[in-house]
Coordinates of C-alpha atoms in Angstrom, one line a residue:
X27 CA -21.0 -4.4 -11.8
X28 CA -23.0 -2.5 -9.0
X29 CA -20.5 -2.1 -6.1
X30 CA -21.8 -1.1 -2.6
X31 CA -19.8 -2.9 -0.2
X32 CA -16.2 -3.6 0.1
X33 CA -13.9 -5.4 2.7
X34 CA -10.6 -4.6 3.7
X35 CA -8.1 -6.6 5.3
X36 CA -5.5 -5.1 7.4
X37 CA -6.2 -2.2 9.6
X38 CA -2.8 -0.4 9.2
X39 CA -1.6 2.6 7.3
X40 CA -2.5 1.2 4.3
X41 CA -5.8 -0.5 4.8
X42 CA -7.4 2.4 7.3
X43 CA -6.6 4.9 4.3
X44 CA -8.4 2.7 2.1
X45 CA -11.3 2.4 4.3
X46 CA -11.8 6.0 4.6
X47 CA -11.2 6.7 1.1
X48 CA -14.2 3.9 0.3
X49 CA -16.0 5.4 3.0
X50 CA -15.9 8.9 1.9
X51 CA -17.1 7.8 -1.6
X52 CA -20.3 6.5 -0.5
X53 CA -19.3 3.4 0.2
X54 CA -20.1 0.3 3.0
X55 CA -17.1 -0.9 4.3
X56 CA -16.1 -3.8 6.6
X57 CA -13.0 -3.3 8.0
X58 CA -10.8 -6.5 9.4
X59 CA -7.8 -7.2 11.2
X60 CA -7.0 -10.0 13.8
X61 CA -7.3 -8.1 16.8
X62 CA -10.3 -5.9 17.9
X63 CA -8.1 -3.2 18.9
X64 CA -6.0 -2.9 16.1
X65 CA -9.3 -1.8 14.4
X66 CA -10.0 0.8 16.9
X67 CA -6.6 2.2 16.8
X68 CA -7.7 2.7 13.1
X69 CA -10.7 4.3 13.6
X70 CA -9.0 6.2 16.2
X71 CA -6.5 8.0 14.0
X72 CA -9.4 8.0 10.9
X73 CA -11.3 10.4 13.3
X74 CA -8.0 12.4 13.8
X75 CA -7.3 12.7 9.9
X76 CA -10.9 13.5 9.2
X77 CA -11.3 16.0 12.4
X78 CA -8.3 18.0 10.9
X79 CA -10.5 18.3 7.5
X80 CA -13.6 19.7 9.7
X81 CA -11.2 22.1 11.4
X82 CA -9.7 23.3 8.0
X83 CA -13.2 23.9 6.5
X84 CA -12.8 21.3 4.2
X85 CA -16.1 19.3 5.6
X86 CA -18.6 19.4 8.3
X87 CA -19.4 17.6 11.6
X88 CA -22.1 15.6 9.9
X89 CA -20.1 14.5 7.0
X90 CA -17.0 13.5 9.0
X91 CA -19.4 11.6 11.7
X92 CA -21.2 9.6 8.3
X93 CA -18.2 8.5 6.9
X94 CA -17.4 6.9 10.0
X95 CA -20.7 5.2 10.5
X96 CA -20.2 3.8 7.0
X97 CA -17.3 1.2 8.9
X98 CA -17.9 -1.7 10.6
X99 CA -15.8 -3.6 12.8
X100 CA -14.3 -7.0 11.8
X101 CA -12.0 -10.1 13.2
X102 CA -14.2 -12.7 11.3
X103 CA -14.1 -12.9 7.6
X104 CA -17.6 -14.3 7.5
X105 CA -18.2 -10.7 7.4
X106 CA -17.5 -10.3 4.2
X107 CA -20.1 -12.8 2.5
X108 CA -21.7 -10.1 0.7
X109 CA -19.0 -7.6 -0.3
X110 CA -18.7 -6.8 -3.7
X111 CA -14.9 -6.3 -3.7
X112 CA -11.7 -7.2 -1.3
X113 CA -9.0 -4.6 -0.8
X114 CA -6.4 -6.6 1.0
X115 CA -3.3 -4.4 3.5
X116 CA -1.8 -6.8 5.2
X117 CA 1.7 -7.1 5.7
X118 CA 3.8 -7.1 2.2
X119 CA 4.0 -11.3 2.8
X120 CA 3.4 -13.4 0.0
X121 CA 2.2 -16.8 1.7
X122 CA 0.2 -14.2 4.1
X123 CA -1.4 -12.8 1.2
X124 CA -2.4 -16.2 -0.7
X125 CA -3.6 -17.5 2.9
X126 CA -6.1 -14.4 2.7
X127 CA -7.3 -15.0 -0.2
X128 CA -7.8 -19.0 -0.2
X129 CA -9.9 -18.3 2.9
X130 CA -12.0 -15.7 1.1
X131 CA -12.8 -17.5 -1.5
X132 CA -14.8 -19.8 0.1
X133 CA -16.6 -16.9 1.9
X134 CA -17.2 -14.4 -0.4
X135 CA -20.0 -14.3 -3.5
X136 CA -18.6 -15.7 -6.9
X137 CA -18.8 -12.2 -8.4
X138 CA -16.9 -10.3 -6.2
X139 CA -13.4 -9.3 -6.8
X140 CA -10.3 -9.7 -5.2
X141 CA -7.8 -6.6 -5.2
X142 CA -4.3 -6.9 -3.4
X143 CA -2.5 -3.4 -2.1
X144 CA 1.3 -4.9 -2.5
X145 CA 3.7 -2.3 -3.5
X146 CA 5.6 -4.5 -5.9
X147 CA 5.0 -8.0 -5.8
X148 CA 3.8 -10.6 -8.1
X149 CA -0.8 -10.3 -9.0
X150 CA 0.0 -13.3 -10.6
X151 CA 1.4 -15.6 -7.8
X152 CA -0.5 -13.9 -5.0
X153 CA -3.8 -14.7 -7.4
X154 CA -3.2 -18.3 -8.4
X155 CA -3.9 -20.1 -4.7
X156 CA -7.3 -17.8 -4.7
X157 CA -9.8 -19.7 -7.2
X158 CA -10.8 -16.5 -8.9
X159 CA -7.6 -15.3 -10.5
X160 CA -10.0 -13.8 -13.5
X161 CA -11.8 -11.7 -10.9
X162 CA -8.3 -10.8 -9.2
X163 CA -6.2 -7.5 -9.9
X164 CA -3.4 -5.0 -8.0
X165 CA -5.3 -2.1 -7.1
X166 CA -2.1 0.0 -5.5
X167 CA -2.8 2.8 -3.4
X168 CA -0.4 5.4 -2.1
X169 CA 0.9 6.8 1.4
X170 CA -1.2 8.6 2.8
X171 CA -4.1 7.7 0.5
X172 CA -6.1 10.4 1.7
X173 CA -4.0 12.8 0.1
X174 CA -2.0 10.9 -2.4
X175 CA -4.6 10.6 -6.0
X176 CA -2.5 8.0 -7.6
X177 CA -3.6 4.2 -7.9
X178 CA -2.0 1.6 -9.7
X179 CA -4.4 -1.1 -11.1
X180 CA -2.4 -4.2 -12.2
X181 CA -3.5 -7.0 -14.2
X182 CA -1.9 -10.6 -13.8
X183 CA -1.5 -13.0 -16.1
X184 CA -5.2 -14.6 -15.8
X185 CA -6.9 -11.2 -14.8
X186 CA -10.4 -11.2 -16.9
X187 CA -10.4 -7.1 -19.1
X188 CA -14.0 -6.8 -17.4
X189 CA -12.1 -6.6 -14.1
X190 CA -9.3 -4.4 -15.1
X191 CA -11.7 -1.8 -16.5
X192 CA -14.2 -2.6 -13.1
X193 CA -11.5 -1.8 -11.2
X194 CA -10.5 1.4 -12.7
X195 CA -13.9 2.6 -12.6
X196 CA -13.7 2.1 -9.2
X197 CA -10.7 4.2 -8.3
X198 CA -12.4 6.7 -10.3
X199 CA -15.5 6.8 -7.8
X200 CA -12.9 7.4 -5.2
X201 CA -11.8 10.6 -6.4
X202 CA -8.4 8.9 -7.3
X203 CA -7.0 9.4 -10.9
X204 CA -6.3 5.3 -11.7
X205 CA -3.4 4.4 -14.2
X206 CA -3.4 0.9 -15.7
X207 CA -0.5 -1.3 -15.4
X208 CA -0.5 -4.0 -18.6
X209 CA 2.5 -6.0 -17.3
X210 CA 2.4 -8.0 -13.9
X211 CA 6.5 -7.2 -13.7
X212 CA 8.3 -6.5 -10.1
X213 CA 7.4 -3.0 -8.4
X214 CA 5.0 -2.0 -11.4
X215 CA 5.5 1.8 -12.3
X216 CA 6.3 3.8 -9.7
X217 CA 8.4 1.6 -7.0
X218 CA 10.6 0.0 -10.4
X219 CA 11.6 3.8 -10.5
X220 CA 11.9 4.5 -6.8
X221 CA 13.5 1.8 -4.9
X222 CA 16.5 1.8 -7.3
X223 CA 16.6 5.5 -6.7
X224 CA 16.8 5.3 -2.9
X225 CA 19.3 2.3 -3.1
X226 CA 21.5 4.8 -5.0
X227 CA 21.2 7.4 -2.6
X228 CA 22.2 5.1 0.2
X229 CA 25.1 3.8 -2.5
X230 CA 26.4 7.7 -2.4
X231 CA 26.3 7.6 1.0
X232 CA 28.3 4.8 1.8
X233 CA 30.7 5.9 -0.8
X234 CA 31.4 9.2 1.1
X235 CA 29.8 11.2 -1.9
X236 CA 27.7 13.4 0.4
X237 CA 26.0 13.2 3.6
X238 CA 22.5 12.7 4.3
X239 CA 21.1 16.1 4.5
X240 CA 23.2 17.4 1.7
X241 CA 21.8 14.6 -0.5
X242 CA 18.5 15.3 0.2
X243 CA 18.7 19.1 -0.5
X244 CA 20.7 18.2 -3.5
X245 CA 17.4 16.0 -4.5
X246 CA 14.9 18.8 -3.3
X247 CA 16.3 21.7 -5.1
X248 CA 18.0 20.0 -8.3
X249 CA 14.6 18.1 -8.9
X250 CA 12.3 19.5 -7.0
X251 CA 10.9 16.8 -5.3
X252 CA 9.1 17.3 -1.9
X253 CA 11.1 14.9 -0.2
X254 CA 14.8 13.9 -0.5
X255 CA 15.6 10.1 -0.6
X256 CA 16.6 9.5 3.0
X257 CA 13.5 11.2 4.2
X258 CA 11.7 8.9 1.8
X259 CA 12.9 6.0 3.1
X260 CA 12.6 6.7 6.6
X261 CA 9.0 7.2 5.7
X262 CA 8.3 4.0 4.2
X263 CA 10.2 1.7 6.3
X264 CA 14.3 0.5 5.7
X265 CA 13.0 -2.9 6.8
X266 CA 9.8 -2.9 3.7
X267 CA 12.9 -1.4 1.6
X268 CA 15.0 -4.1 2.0
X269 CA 12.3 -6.5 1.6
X270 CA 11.3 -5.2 -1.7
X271 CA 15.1 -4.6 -3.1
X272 CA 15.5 -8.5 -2.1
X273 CA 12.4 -9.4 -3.9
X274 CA 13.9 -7.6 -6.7
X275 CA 17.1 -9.3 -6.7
X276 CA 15.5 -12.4 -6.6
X277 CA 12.5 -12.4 -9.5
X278 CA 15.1 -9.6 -11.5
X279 CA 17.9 -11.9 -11.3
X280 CA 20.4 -9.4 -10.8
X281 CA 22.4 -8.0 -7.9
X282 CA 21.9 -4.6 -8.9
X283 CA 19.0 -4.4 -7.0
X284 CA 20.7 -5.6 -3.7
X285 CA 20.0 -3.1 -0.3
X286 CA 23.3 -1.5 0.1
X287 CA 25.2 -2.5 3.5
X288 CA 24.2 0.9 4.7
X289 CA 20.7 0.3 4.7
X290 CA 21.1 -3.9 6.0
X291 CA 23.4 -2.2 8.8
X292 CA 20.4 -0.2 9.6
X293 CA 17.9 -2.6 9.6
X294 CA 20.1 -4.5 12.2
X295 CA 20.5 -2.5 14.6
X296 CA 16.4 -1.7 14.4
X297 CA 16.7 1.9 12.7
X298 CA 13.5 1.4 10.5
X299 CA 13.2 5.1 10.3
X300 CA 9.9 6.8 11.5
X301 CA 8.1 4.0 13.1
X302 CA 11.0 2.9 15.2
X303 CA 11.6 6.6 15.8
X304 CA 15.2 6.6 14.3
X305 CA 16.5 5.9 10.7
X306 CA 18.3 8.4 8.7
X307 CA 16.6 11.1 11.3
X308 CA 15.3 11.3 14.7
X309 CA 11.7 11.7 15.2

């Protein structure tokens, strides 16, 4: 398959990383969200990123302007008509997600495919309302993708081999190193490892085992991680933790994975971490 174009839906973190990723590889890309401004917030802090990389020698002006030009502006999927694949951002919302993609189908050409960015939900489900579940795989980037080389590319139960290895292929082309996930099961690789570990940390700490910092040192030094769990999780979001760890529970069938009351306390009283400007730390 000859991919030139690519849509993205969701102008947030997520889906402005992936736009610049595409766009840095050469790529068209039409980038959507609801709101006109939402989009130019994204472009906004794209420039930032890629100014930083111009100031550190990394690229020039020319380069950084072209990968700019190379994104459009989008509130109307009829945009996307002629892209060759959808990377979808939006919020990590299941009926939001099948909504996405039951509208695109009917939009975009028969041949292109359908990727979904969810950290840890189910290809399969999200897939089965989009009338191309064949041409439909996980294709999971990581925060911040312009720095982060991983990508998870998950097959659901109906996902066509052809896409799978399309896909991979194209996370190649994106300077990312791909790893194939065989299994459509909860939180794929690396969140079936992580949120367990976080939810432990927050167990210790209810428990009185240690407090934050000195678990997160602990975590730094003894495994030499970059970041300790708290600062992990104040990174990513307690409320997105808690959502996940309850999806968990749910599809899992076992309380194990259940948030810990320190982190549904938390999420209460509106400490999401970094975004809300308080969580584990203040920022």
């Amino acid at each position: 398959m000859d991919i030139k174009k690519i849509g993205v839906v969701g102008a947030g973190t997520m889906g402005l990383g992936i736009a610049q990723a595409c766009a840095a590889a050469g790529y068209e890309v039409v980038l959507n969200d609801i709101k006109p401004e939402f989009i130019d917030r994204a472009l906004v802090r794209m420039g930032k990123i890629l100014d930083k990389s111009v100031e550190k020698g990394k690229m020039d002006q020319e380069t950084r302007d072209s990968i700019l030009a190379r994104v459009s502006k989008s509130t109307d999927y009829a945009d996307f008509a002629d892209v060759d694949v959808v990377c979808e951002a939006v919020l990590e919302n299941m009926e939001l997600k099948k909504e996405v993609f039951r509208t695109l189908n009917g939009i975009c050409s028969q041949d292109a495919i359908f990727c979904t960015n969810t950290s840890s939900m189910s290809i399969t489900e999200i897939s089965a309302g989009s009338g191309r579940p064949g041409k439909f795989c996980g294709m999971h980037f990581f925060n911040p993708v312009h720095v982060m080389k991983l990508v998870e590319v998950i097959s659901g139960e109906l996902t066509e081999p052809e896409t799978a290895e399309t896909i991979l292929g194209f996370a190649k082309s994106l300077g990312k190193t791909p790893v194939r996930v065989k299994k459509d099961m909860p939180g794929f690789i690396v969140n079936r490892l992580l949120l367990p570990y976080m939810n432990e940390a927050a167990k210790m700490l209810s428990e009185g085992v240690a407090d934050v910092e000195d678990i997160d040192t602990a975590v730094k030094l003894g495994l030499n991680y970059p970041m300790g769990p708290f600062q992990m999780l104040d990174m990513g979001g307690i409320d997105l933790t808690c959502t996940i760890l309850e999806y968990y529970r749910e599809e899992f069938g076992d309380d194990m994975y259940a948030p810990d009351m320190v982190l549904k306390q938390m999420l209460r009283a509106g400490k999401l971490g970094q975004k809300s400007g308080q969580g584990f730390y203040k920022y």
